[in-house]
Coordinates of C-alpha atoms in Angstrom, one line a residue:
X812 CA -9.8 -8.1 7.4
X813 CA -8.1 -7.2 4.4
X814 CA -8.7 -10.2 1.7
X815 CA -6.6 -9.8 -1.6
X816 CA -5.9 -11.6 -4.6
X817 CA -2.6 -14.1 -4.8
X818 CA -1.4 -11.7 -8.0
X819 CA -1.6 -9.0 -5.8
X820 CA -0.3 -10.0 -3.1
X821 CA 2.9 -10.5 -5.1
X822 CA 3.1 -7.5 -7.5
X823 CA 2.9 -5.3 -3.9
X824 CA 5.8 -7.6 -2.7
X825 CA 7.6 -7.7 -6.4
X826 CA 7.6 -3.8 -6.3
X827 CA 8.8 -3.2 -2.7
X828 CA 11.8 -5.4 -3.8
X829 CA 12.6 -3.9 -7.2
X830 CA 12.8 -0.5 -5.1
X831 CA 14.6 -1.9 -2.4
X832 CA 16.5 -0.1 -0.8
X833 CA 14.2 2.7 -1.5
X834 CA 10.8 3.0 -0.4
X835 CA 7.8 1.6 -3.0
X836 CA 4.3 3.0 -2.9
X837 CA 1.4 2.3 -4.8
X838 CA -2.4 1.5 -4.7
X839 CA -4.9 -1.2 -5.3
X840 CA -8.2 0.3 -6.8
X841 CA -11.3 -1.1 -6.3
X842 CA -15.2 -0.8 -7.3
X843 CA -16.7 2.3 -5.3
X844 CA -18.3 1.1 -1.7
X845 CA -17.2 -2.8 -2.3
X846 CA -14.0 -3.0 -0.6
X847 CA -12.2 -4.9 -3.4
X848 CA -9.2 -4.9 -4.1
X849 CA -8.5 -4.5 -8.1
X850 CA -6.4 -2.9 -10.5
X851 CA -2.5 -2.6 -8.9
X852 CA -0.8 1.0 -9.5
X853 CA 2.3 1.3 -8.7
X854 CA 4.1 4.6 -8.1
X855 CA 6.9 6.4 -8.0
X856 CA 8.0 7.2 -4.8
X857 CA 8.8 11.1 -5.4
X858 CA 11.1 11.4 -2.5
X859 CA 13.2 8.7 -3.4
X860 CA 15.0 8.1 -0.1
X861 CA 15.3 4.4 2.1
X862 CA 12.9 5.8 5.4
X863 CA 10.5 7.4 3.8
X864 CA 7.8 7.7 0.8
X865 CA 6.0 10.5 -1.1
X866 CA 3.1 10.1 -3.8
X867 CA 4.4 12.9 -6.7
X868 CA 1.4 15.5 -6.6
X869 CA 0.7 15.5 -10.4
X870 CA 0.8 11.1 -10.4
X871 CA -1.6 11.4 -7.3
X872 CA -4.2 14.2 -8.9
X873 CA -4.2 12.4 -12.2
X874 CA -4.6 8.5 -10.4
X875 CA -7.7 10.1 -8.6
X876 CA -9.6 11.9 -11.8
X877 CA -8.7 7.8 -13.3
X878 CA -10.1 6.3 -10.2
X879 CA -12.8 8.9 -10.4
X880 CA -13.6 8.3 -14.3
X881 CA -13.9 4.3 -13.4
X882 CA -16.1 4.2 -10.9
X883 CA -12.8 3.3 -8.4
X884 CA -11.6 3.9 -5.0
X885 CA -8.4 3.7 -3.3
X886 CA -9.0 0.2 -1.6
X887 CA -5.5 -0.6 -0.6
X888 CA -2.4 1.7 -0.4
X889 CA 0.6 0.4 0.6
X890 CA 4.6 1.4 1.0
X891 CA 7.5 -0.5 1.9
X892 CA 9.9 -0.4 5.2
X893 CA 13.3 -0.7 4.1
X894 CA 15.0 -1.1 7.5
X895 CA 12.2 -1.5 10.2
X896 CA 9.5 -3.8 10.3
X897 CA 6.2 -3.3 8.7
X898 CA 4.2 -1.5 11.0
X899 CA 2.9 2.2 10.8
X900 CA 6.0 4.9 11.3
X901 CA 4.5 8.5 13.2
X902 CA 4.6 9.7 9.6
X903 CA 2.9 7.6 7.8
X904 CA 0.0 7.6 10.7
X905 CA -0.2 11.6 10.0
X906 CA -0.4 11.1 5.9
X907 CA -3.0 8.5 6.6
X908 CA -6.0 10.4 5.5
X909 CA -7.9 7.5 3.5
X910 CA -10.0 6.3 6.7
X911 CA -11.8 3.4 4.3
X912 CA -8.2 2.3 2.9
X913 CA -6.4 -0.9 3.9
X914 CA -2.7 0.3 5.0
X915 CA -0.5 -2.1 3.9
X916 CA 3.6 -2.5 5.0
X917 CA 5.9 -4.7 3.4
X918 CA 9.7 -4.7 5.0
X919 CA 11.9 -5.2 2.4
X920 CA 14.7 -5.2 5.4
X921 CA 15.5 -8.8 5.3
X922 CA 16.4 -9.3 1.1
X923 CA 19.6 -11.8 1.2
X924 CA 17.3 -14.5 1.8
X925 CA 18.0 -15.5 5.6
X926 CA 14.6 -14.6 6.8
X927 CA 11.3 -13.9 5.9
X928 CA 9.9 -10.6 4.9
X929 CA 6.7 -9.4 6.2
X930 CA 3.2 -8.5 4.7
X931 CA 0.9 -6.4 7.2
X932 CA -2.5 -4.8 6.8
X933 CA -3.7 -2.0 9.0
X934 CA -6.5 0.5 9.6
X935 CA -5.6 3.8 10.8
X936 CA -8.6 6.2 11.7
X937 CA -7.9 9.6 13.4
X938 CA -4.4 8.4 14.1
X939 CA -5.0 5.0 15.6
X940 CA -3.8 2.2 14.4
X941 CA -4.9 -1.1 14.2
X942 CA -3.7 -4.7 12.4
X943 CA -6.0 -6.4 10.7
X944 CA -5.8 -10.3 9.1
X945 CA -4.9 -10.5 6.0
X946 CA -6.2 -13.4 4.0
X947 CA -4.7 -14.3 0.7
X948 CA -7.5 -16.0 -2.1
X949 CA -6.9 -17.0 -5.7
X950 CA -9.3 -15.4 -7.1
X951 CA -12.9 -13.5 -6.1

């Protein structure tokens, strides 16, 4: 179960609609080993395309020295669905190499306000996939 801060919850859902109809991507940082989700860092999404994200290289090498420096790990990383709903594309299954990372999905596919969007959490270990709950707290 992924269980993650109100603030974040809507700064990963704030992002994935400012870059609507693009992709977002970012990463929640956490304490080494505690599984708790932190510090929000957005990024840019280097390919800059509606179906698909890409961390730049440089922003990715220079967030893992920071994480590195603060005692952090990648706790959540997440990336938005423009047009599908939030679940795991082949793709992003095959970049999935963070086997302690929450994978979060948000589809940004309904955004004129006649449905809701959705907010998913998954594990994906050696290319299999599973949802997890996600439970949404005020505060740790």
């Amino acid at each position: 179960m992924l269980t993650i801060t109100q603030a974040l919850y809507d700064q990963i859902v704030a992002h994935a609609r400012a870059d609507h109809p693009d992709e977002a991507c970012g990463v929640v940082a956490g304490p080494v080993g505690e599984g708790r989700p932190e510090r929000f860092i957005p990024m840019l999404n280097a390919a800059r395309s509606p179906t698909f994200y890409e961390f730049d290289s440089q922003d990715l090498l220079k967030l893992y020295r920071e994480m590195d420096d603060r005692d952090e790990e990648p706790v959540v990383i997440y990336h938005s669905h423009t047009a599908t709903e939030a679940y795991p594309s082949r793709t992003d299954i095959t970049y999935a190499n963070e086997p302690g990372a929450h994978y979060v999905l948000v589809s940004t596919a309904d955004t004129d306000g006649a449905g809701d969007f959705q907010f998913r959490s998954f594990r994906i270990l050696d290319g299999e996939v599973t949802e997890e709950e996600v439970k949404v707290v005020d505060a740790f």
